[in-house]
Amino acid sequence: MKATGFISLWTLFSLPCGPLASPAEREDVVKHAIKLHRGKGAGITQRKQWVLESCRKLSGLLRQKNVVLNKLKNAIRAVEKDAGLSDEEKLFQVHTFEIFQKELNESENSVFQAIHGLQRALQGDYKDVVNMKESSRQRLEALREAAIKEEMEYVELLAAEKHQVEALKNMQHQNKSLSMLDEILEDVRKAADRLEEEIEEHAFDDNKSVRGVNFEAVLRVEEDEANSKRNASKREVEDDLGLSMLIDSQNNQYILTKPRDSTIPRADHHFIKDIVTIGMLSLPCGWLCTTIGLPTMFGYIICGVLLGPSGLNSIKSIVQVETLGEFGVFFTLFLVGLEFSPERLRKVWKISLQGPCYMTVLMIAFGLLWGHLLQIRPTQSVFISTCLSLSSTPLVSRFLAGSVRGDKEGDIDYSSVLLGMLVMQDVQLGLFIAVMPTLIQAGVSTYSSIFKEILRILILIGQILFSLAAVFLLCLVIKTYLIGPYYRKLHTESKGNKEILILGITAFTFLMLTITELLDVSMELGCFLAGALISSQGHMVTEEIMCCIEPIRDFLAIIFFASIGLHVFPTFVIYELTVLLFLTLSVVIMKFVLAVLVLSLILPKTSQYIKWIVSAGLAQVSEFSFVLGSRARRAGIISREVYLLILSVTTLSLLLAPALWRAAIMKCVPRPERRSST
């Protein structure tokens, strides 16, 4: 009975493939098959006769398909031996026959795959969700493979059509005499075809079989700016790839990064509109904050909130805006290094090295303690504590902009200590990003492998320390032998033309950035060291370069702070305002107290008074917690709720930072210096 039911299901799939079956006949077949499967509506003899007849039709279709395949093979041989056909005509006809062969084979495979899938479903347990999920996954994989094959077949048909058009053009050219202009255009056409073949990258074919590459179903959305475009031809729509957007099943949106035809210039109009909108709205927002006495950076963050997902949701290219904003961080740290001479770095290097390390260890210790009391996983506690231990270098750099940098009577300048500790935290950020894969594995490892994970972490720390030693050795060589002649050459070539100077300084900054990235140290450290190396050439050099780079830094910093606002969600903050204020104040107070405790131990007695200002500068949470939090959420270290809490606490701590900084300045800095610091 089971075999008979399966045969009837076989016929249910095979009959609609017949070319003469109408919709009404198919509906009758389906009803009849259901009756046969239930054992109703037909006798045993009629049932057997219907099954045999259906199987005979299916086998007849398969035999007919084999006959057609043999005829196609013979036709291909005949075309290849035909001397009267040109090479283009042979290629076109053979290509057409091969495509038809693939179509027949794929149609047959689709029928059998559908039947086998139904057989697996019938043999499974309808109460077993895991089994149904696996069956659905297998069907999805089969559909993806079928879609890829169909796409390849469509591309082959386009290629065959192109060969046919070329063959017709060649026949027409042979039958008529060409003018001189036509001959020139024909030569240009052939050269253009060769150019397209040379520069075309077969990225799809080259990467579809690479390990880790998955086939995904995506939606392609075209820009609908005007009703007049609705009547555009299909070819025009396909050519307008610059305005297309792809959306996958996880609601991730993608834009074109490299077109197939690189000879046509294209522009990402969404990205252009986003930058223009941010630039226009940043002016009133920054102006408003200046009027009420707040730093302008908060106006730029408000601009990002208004334009981001929690506001008007008008920013389409969020990733591109954030990427451009990262250059604001690079140039900010370059100018920080430009004001931070190597002599000052040598003076505070011990404090800069010890302070952040002690603070991070204490934050992790407190995090593990609270995690044990609240029954939080150790990996999650370590991650959250490390995220909260970092402080914002761009924010503090804006606080220190224009403040007095001179030391008094041999005392250590608070700005030197603060910037040195922040740069060391940037190094810790690179180390933590390198250790994160091990932290992910530790979250799912057993106790038997804990020692291996600890050993792996120690090896990573050794690699980072070796990289730091290599970086500073390289900086010593550059400062001694290279940076002086390099700047003098730039200064000589840039007389009357600042472009060469700006380009040369930017290239040097990017070179240091690339070196530190290759050595697995943070890119931000490379930018800072580039500025510090150039500042060794004297005060006049520093002033000249600062006048050229500051406008670039200011514009890119606006984009950076606006990109932070894209991740601020006021509705979530309002709903959980009490909890978030309590958590934020707890984090700020804890960081402030720990910083005061650590600085009390490592600062000289004559410089103890600066610990309050430095602690106030370190009491907020770095914006890089957004990056770390997003990576940890994708890796499963933290949940969605913890991720939103980290984002909200970071944002609120950044908002509280100016008030805490001003209070520390009012208390500890003399009035002449206070006026320039605030």
PDB file of N, CA and C in Angstrom, residues 161-234:
ATOM      1  N   GLU A 161      23.038  35.264 -27.566  1.00  0.00           N
ATOM      2  CA  GLU A 161      22.408  36.332 -28.340  1.00  0.00           C
ATOM      3  C   GLU A 161      23.449  37.314 -28.865  1.00  0.00           C
ATOM      4  N   LYS A 162      24.444  37.601 -28.035  1.00  0.00           N
ATOM      5  CA  LYS A 162      25.502  38.508 -28.454  1.00  0.00           C
ATOM      6  C   LYS A 162      26.284  37.916 -29.622  1.00  0.00           C
ATOM      7  N   HIS A 163      26.576  36.614 -29.559  1.00  0.00           N
ATOM      8  CA  HIS A 163      27.291  35.960 -30.655  1.00  0.00           C
ATOM      9  C   HIS A 163      26.469  35.995 -31.945  1.00  0.00           C
ATOM     10  N   GLN A 164      25.135  35.830 -31.805  1.00  0.00           N
ATOM     11  CA  GLN A 164      24.279  35.867 -32.987  1.00  0.00           C
ATOM     12  C   GLN A 164      24.301  37.255 -33.631  1.00  0.00           C
ATOM     13  N   VAL A 165      24.230  38.289 -32.803  1.00  0.00           N
ATOM     14  CA  VAL A 165      24.263  39.648 -33.332  1.00  0.00           C
ATOM     15  C   VAL A 165      25.593  39.909 -34.032  1.00  0.00           C
ATOM     16  N   GLU A 166      26.679  39.450 -33.430  1.00  0.00           N
ATOM     17  CA  GLU A 166      27.984  39.637 -34.062  1.00  0.00           C
ATOM     18  C   GLU A 166      28.083  38.901 -35.388  1.00  0.00           C
ATOM     19  N   ALA A 167      27.505  37.689 -35.439  1.00  0.00           N
ATOM     20  CA  ALA A 167      27.537  36.937 -36.691  1.00  0.00           C
ATOM     21  C   ALA A 167      26.753  37.659 -37.785  1.00  0.00           C
ATOM     22  N   LEU A 168      25.596  38.227 -37.419  1.00  0.00           N
ATOM     23  CA  LEU A 168      24.810  38.967 -38.407  1.00  0.00           C
ATOM     24  C   LEU A 168      25.551  40.211 -38.886  1.00  0.00           C
ATOM     25  N   LYS A 169      26.227  40.889 -37.970  1.00  0.00           N
ATOM     26  CA  LYS A 169      26.989  42.073 -38.366  1.00  0.00           C
ATOM     27  C   LYS A 169      28.115  41.706 -39.323  1.00  0.00           C
ATOM     28  N   ASN A 170      28.780  40.583 -39.052  1.00  0.00           N
ATOM     29  CA  ASN A 170      29.867  40.157 -39.935  1.00  0.00           C
ATOM     30  C   ASN A 170      29.350  39.827 -41.336  1.00  0.00           C
ATOM     31  N   MET A 171      28.163  39.188 -41.392  1.00  0.00           N
ATOM     32  CA  MET A 171      27.576  38.872 -42.694  1.00  0.00           C
ATOM     33  C   MET A 171      27.217  40.156 -43.448  1.00  0.00           C
ATOM     34  N   GLN A 172      26.675  41.140 -42.734  1.00  0.00           N
ATOM     35  CA  GLN A 172      26.327  42.394 -43.391  1.00  0.00           C
ATOM     36  C   GLN A 172      27.565  43.131 -43.882  1.00  0.00           C
ATOM     37  N   HIS A 173      28.641  43.085 -43.101  1.00  0.00           N
ATOM     38  CA  HIS A 173      29.868  43.756 -43.517  1.00  0.00           C
ATOM     39  C   HIS A 173      30.498  43.094 -44.728  1.00  0.00           C
ATOM     40  N   GLN A 174      30.309  41.779 -44.821  1.00  0.00           N
ATOM     41  CA  GLN A 174      30.857  41.079 -45.979  1.00  0.00           C
ATOM     42  C   GLN A 174      30.080  41.383 -47.254  1.00  0.00           C
ATOM     43  N   ASN A 175      28.796  41.719 -47.116  1.00  0.00           N
ATOM     44  CA  ASN A 175      27.947  41.945 -48.279  1.00  0.00           C
ATOM     45  C   ASN A 175      27.957  43.389 -48.773  1.00  0.00           C
ATOM     46  N   LYS A 176      28.538  44.294 -48.043  1.00  0.00           N
ATOM     47  CA  LYS A 176      28.543  45.689 -48.479  1.00  0.00           C
ATOM     48  C   LYS A 176      29.908  46.296 -48.179  1.00  0.00           C
ATOM     49  N   SER A 177      30.239  47.294 -48.970  1.00  0.00           N
ATOM     50  CA  SER A 177      31.511  47.974 -48.783  1.00  0.00           C
ATOM     51  C   SER A 177      31.365  49.027 -47.686  1.00  0.00           C
ATOM     52  N   LEU A 178      32.392  49.118 -46.815  1.00  0.00           N
ATOM     53  CA  LEU A 178      32.349  50.041 -45.690  1.00  0.00           C
ATOM     54  C   LEU A 178      33.074  51.332 -46.037  1.00  0.00           C
ATOM     55  N   SER A 179      32.535  52.429 -45.546  1.00  0.00           N
ATOM     56  CA  SER A 179      33.224  53.705 -45.689  1.00  0.00           C
ATOM     57  C   SER A 179      34.385  53.767 -44.698  1.00  0.00           C
ATOM     58  N   MET A 180      35.194  54.797 -44.824  1.00  0.00           N
ATOM     59  CA  MET A 180      36.338  54.944 -43.928  1.00  0.00           C
ATOM     60  C   MET A 180      35.885  55.112 -42.476  1.00  0.00           C
ATOM     61  N   LEU A 181      34.782  55.886 -42.268  1.00  0.00           N
ATOM     62  CA  LEU A 181      34.265  56.077 -40.919  1.00  0.00           C
ATOM     63  C   LEU A 181      33.753  54.769 -40.331  1.00  0.00           C
ATOM     64  N   ASP A 182      33.047  53.960 -41.140  1.00  0.00           N
ATOM     65  CA  ASP A 182      32.545  52.674 -40.659  1.00  0.00           C
ATOM     66  C   ASP A 182      33.691  51.743 -40.287  1.00  0.00           C
ATOM     67  N   GLU A 183      34.766  51.758 -41.075  1.00  0.00           N
ATOM     68  CA  GLU A 183      35.905  50.908 -40.750  1.00  0.00           C
ATOM     69  C   GLU A 183      36.553  51.336 -39.435  1.00  0.00           C
ATOM     70  N   ILE A 184      36.648  52.654 -39.226  1.00  0.00           N
ATOM     71  CA  ILE A 184      37.217  53.140 -37.967  1.00  0.00           C
ATOM     72  C   ILE A 184      36.346  52.731 -36.785  1.00  0.00           C
ATOM     73  N   LEU A 185      35.021  52.901 -36.946  1.00  0.00           N
ATOM     74  CA  LEU A 185      34.112  52.515 -35.867  1.00  0.00           C
ATOM     75  C   LEU A 185      34.148  51.013 -35.609  1.00  0.00           C
ATOM     76  N   GLU A 186      34.313  50.214 -36.665  1.00  0.00           N
ATOM     77  CA  GLU A 186      34.406  48.768 -36.494  1.00  0.00           C
ATOM     78  C   GLU A 186      35.665  48.392 -35.722  1.00  0.00           C
ATOM     79  N   ASP A 187      36.777  49.056 -36.028  1.00  0.00           N
ATOM     80  CA  ASP A 187      38.006  48.805 -35.274  1.00  0.00           C
ATOM     81  C   ASP A 187      37.861  49.217 -33.815  1.00  0.00           C
ATOM     82  N   VAL A 188      37.184  50.339 -33.597  1.00  0.00           N
ATOM     83  CA  VAL A 188      36.957  50.789 -32.227  1.00  0.00           C
ATOM     84  C   VAL A 188      36.071  49.799 -31.474  1.00  0.00           C
ATOM     85  N   ARG A 189      35.050  49.250 -32.166  1.00  0.00           N
ATOM     86  CA  ARG A 189      34.167  48.282 -31.519  1.00  0.00           C
ATOM     87  C   ARG A 189      34.936  47.035 -31.084  1.00  0.00           C
ATOM     88  N   LYS A 190      35.805  46.545 -31.969  1.00  0.00           N
ATOM     89  CA  LYS A 190      36.591  45.364 -31.622  1.00  0.00           C
ATOM     90  C   LYS A 190      37.545  45.653 -30.461  1.00  0.00           C
ATOM     91  N   ALA A 191      38.149  46.852 -30.469  1.00  0.00           N
ATOM     92  CA  ALA A 191      39.039  47.219 -29.369  1.00  0.00           C
ATOM     93  C   ALA A 191      38.275  47.347 -28.054  1.00  0.00           C
ATOM     94  N   ALA A 192      37.043  47.899 -28.142  1.00  0.00           N
ATOM     95  CA  ALA A 192      36.217  48.025 -26.936  1.00  0.00           C
ATOM     96  C   ALA A 192      35.824  46.654 -26.400  1.00  0.00           C
ATOM     97  N   ASP A 193      35.508  45.698 -27.312  1.00  0.00           N
ATOM     98  CA  ASP A 193      35.194  44.343 -26.863  1.00  0.00           C
ATOM     99  C   ASP A 193      36.385  43.699 -26.165  1.00  0.00           C
ATOM    100  N   ARG A 194      37.577  43.893 -26.729  1.00  0.00           N
ATOM    101  CA  ARG A 194      38.766  43.333 -26.086  1.00  0.00           C
ATOM    102  C   ARG A 194      39.011  43.973 -24.718  1.00  0.00           C
ATOM    103  N   LEU A 195      38.768  45.294 -24.616  1.00  0.00           N
ATOM    104  CA  LEU A 195      38.947  45.979 -23.340  1.00  0.00           C
ATOM    105  C   LEU A 195      37.997  45.434 -22.284  1.00  0.00           C
ATOM    106  N   GLU A 196      36.725  45.227 -22.657  1.00  0.00           N
ATOM    107  CA  GLU A 196      35.757  44.694 -21.705  1.00  0.00           C
ATOM    108  C   GLU A 196      36.139  43.294 -21.248  1.00  0.00           C
ATOM    109  N   GLU A 197      36.638  42.477 -22.180  1.00  0.00           N
ATOM    110  CA  GLU A 197      37.049  41.132 -21.801  1.00  0.00           C
ATOM    111  C   GLU A 197      38.263  41.151 -20.875  1.00  0.00           C
ATOM    112  N   GLU A 198      39.153  42.130 -21.056  1.00  0.00           N
ATOM    113  CA  GLU A 198      40.351  42.191 -20.228  1.00  0.00           C
ATOM    114  C   GLU A 198      40.051  42.666 -18.809  1.00  0.00           C
ATOM    115  N   ILE A 199      39.186  43.681 -18.671  1.00  0.00           N
ATOM    116  CA  ILE A 199      38.948  44.256 -17.349  1.00  0.00           C
ATOM    117  C   ILE A 199      37.810  43.561 -16.608  1.00  0.00           C
ATOM    118  N   GLU A 200      37.055  42.711 -17.298  1.00  0.00           N
ATOM    119  CA  GLU A 200      35.923  42.069 -16.639  1.00  0.00           C
ATOM    120  C   GLU A 200      36.435  41.027 -15.653  1.00  0.00           C
ATOM    121  N   GLU A 201      35.940  41.103 -14.438  1.00  0.00           N
ATOM    122  CA  GLU A 201      36.275  40.130 -13.402  1.00  0.00           C
ATOM    123  C   GLU A 201      35.106  39.169 -13.237  1.00  0.00           C
ATOM    124  N   HIS A 202      35.403  37.883 -13.362  1.00  0.00           N
ATOM    125  CA  HIS A 202      34.361  36.869 -13.187  1.00  0.00           C
ATOM    126  C   HIS A 202      34.234  36.551 -11.693  1.00  0.00           C
ATOM    127  N   ALA A 203      33.822  37.574 -10.932  1.00  0.00           N
ATOM    128  CA  ALA A 203      33.770  37.425  -9.480  1.00  0.00           C
ATOM    129  C   ALA A 203      32.748  36.385  -9.051  1.00  0.00           C
ATOM    130  N   PHE A 204      31.632  36.324  -9.765  1.00  0.00           N
ATOM    131  CA  PHE A 204      30.589  35.370  -9.393  1.00  0.00           C
ATOM    132  C   PHE A 204      31.079  33.939  -9.585  1.00  0.00           C
ATOM    133  N   ASP A 205      31.627  33.642 -10.751  1.00  0.00           N
ATOM    134  CA  ASP A 205      32.096  32.288 -11.023  1.00  0.00           C
ATOM    135  C   ASP A 205      33.307  31.935 -10.173  1.00  0.00           C
ATOM    136  N   ASP A 206      34.164  32.911  -9.875  1.00  0.00           N
ATOM    137  CA  ASP A 206      35.379  32.621  -9.119  1.00  0.00           C
ATOM    138  C   ASP A 206      35.108  32.372  -7.650  1.00  0.00           C
ATOM    139  N   ASN A 207      34.036  32.966  -7.112  1.00  0.00           N
ATOM    140  CA  ASN A 207      33.797  32.894  -5.672  1.00  0.00           C
ATOM    141  C   ASN A 207      32.664  31.959  -5.265  1.00  0.00           C
ATOM    142  N   LYS A 208      31.875  31.476  -6.218  1.00  0.00           N
ATOM    143  CA  LYS A 208      30.716  30.670  -5.818  1.00  0.00           C
ATOM    144  C   LYS A 208      31.114  29.328  -5.223  1.00  0.00           C
ATOM    145  N   SER A 209      32.320  28.841  -5.558  1.00  0.00           N
ATOM    146  CA  SER A 209      32.768  27.560  -5.011  1.00  0.00           C
ATOM    147  C   SER A 209      33.765  27.727  -3.877  1.00  0.00           C
ATOM    148  N   VAL A 210      34.033  28.971  -3.444  1.00  0.00           N
ATOM    149  CA  VAL A 210      34.971  29.206  -2.357  1.00  0.00           C
ATOM    150  C   VAL A 210      34.339  28.790  -1.041  1.00  0.00           C
ATOM    151  N   ARG A 211      35.162  28.247  -0.168  1.00  0.00           N
ATOM    152  CA  ARG A 211      34.661  27.807   1.124  1.00  0.00           C
ATOM    153  C   ARG A 211      34.170  29.007   1.942  1.00  0.00           C
ATOM    154  N   GLY A 212      33.014  28.857   2.571  1.00  0.00           N
ATOM    155  CA  GLY A 212      32.434  29.945   3.342  1.00  0.00           C
ATOM    156  C   GLY A 212      31.492  30.829   2.568  1.00  0.00           C
ATOM    157  N   VAL A 213      31.332  30.568   1.254  1.00  0.00           N
ATOM    158  CA  VAL A 213      30.416  31.345   0.422  1.00  0.00           C
ATOM    159  C   VAL A 213      29.064  30.647   0.384  1.00  0.00           C
ATOM    160  N   ASN A 214      28.010  31.364   0.710  1.00  0.00           N
ATOM    161  CA  ASN A 214      26.662  30.808   0.729  1.00  0.00           C
ATOM    162  C   ASN A 214      25.792  31.522  -0.292  1.00  0.00           C
ATOM    163  N   PHE A 215      24.856  30.769  -0.859  1.00  0.00           N
ATOM    164  CA  PHE A 215      23.884  31.351  -1.769  1.00  0.00           C
ATOM    165  C   PHE A 215      22.722  31.899  -0.955  1.00  0.00           C
ATOM    166  N   GLU A 216      22.345  33.129  -1.228  1.00  0.00           N
ATOM    167  CA  GLU A 216      21.272  33.778  -0.501  1.00  0.00           C
ATOM    168  C   GLU A 216      20.243  34.326  -1.480  1.00  0.00           C
ATOM    169  N   ALA A 217      18.994  34.324  -1.024  1.00  0.00           N
ATOM    170  CA  ALA A 217      17.924  34.950  -1.800  1.00  0.00           C
ATOM    171  C   ALA A 217      17.858  36.428  -1.429  1.00  0.00           C
ATOM    172  N   VAL A 218      17.910  37.300  -2.415  1.00  0.00           N
ATOM    173  CA  VAL A 218      17.901  38.741  -2.172  1.00  0.00           C
ATOM    174  C   VAL A 218      16.842  39.396  -3.042  1.00  0.00           C
ATOM    175  N   LEU A 219      16.414  40.569  -2.593  1.00  0.00           N
ATOM    176  CA  LEU A 219      15.510  41.407  -3.365  1.00  0.00           C
ATOM    177  C   LEU A 219      16.307  42.561  -3.953  1.00  0.00           C
ATOM    178  N   ARG A 220      16.047  42.859  -5.223  1.00  0.00           N
ATOM    179  CA  ARG A 220      16.702  43.987  -5.866  1.00  0.00           C
ATOM    180  C   ARG A 220      15.675  45.108  -6.013  1.00  0.00           C
ATOM    181  N   VAL A 221      15.945  46.230  -5.378  1.00  0.00           N
ATOM    182  CA  VAL A 221      15.029  47.358  -5.349  1.00  0.00           C
ATOM    183  C   VAL A 221      15.620  48.466  -6.208  1.00  0.00           C
ATOM    184  N   GLU A 222      14.836  48.930  -7.167  1.00  0.00           N
ATOM    185  CA  GLU A 222      15.267  50.018  -8.037  1.00  0.00           C
ATOM    186  C   GLU A 222      14.752  51.341  -7.490  1.00  0.00           C
ATOM    187  N   GLU A 223      15.491  52.398  -7.751  1.00  0.00           N
ATOM    188  CA  GLU A 223      15.080  53.735  -7.324  1.00  0.00           C
ATOM    189  C   GLU A 223      13.867  54.177  -8.127  1.00  0.00           C
ATOM    190  N   ASP A 224      12.807  54.555  -7.424  1.00  0.00           N
ATOM    191  CA  ASP A 224      11.571  55.004  -8.086  1.00  0.00           C
ATOM    192  C   ASP A 224      11.404  56.493  -7.797  1.00  0.00           C
ATOM    193  N   GLU A 225      12.104  57.304  -8.526  1.00  0.00           N
ATOM    194  CA  GLU A 225      12.091  58.735  -8.262  1.00  0.00           C
ATOM    195  C   GLU A 225      10.967  59.463  -8.985  1.00  0.00           C
ATOM    196  N   ALA A 226      10.536  58.960 -10.105  1.00  0.00           N
ATOM    197  CA  ALA A 226       9.507  59.667 -10.877  1.00  0.00           C
ATOM    198  C   ALA A 226       8.666  58.646 -11.614  1.00  0.00           C
ATOM    199  N   ASN A 227       7.419  59.023 -11.890  1.00  0.00           N
ATOM    200  CA  ASN A 227       6.531  58.108 -12.591  1.00  0.00           C
ATOM    201  C   ASN A 227       6.970  57.863 -14.023  1.00  0.00           C
ATOM    202  N   SER A 228       7.746  58.805 -14.562  1.00  0.00           N
ATOM    203  CA  SER A 228       8.176  58.637 -15.946  1.00  0.00           C
ATOM    204  C   SER A 228       9.121  57.466 -16.101  1.00  0.00           C
ATOM    205  N   LYS A 229       9.778  57.085 -15.036  1.00  0.00           N
ATOM    206  CA  LYS A 229      10.726  55.972 -15.123  1.00  0.00           C
ATOM    207  C   LYS A 229      10.027  54.615 -15.149  1.00  0.00           C
ATOM    208  N   ARG A 230       8.754  54.569 -14.849  1.00  0.00           N
ATOM    209  CA  ARG A 230       8.060  53.289 -14.832  1.00  0.00           C
ATOM    210  C   ARG A 230       7.958  52.675 -16.216  1.00  0.00           C
ATOM    211  N   ASN A 231       8.022  53.503 -17.226  1.00  0.00           N
ATOM    212  CA  ASN A 231       7.930  53.006 -18.595  1.00  0.00           C
ATOM    213  C   ASN A 231       9.288  52.750 -19.222  1.00  0.00           C
ATOM    214  N   ALA A 232      10.344  52.806 -18.390  1.00  0.00           N
ATOM    215  CA  ALA A 232      11.685  52.561 -18.927  1.00  0.00           C
ATOM    216  C   ALA A 232      11.803  51.110 -19.348  1.00  0.00           C
ATOM    217  N   SER A 233      12.607  50.895 -20.350  1.00  0.00           N
ATOM    218  CA  SER A 233      12.803  49.526 -20.836  1.00  0.00           C
ATOM    219  C   SER A 233      13.579  48.722 -19.822  1.00  0.00           C
ATOM    220  N   LYS A 234      13.504  47.409 -19.979  1.00  0.00           N
ATOM    221  CA  LYS A 234      14.199  46.511 -19.064  1.00  0.00           C
ATOM    222  C   LYS A 234      15.698  46.693 -19.160  1.00  0.00           C
TER     223      LYS A 234
END
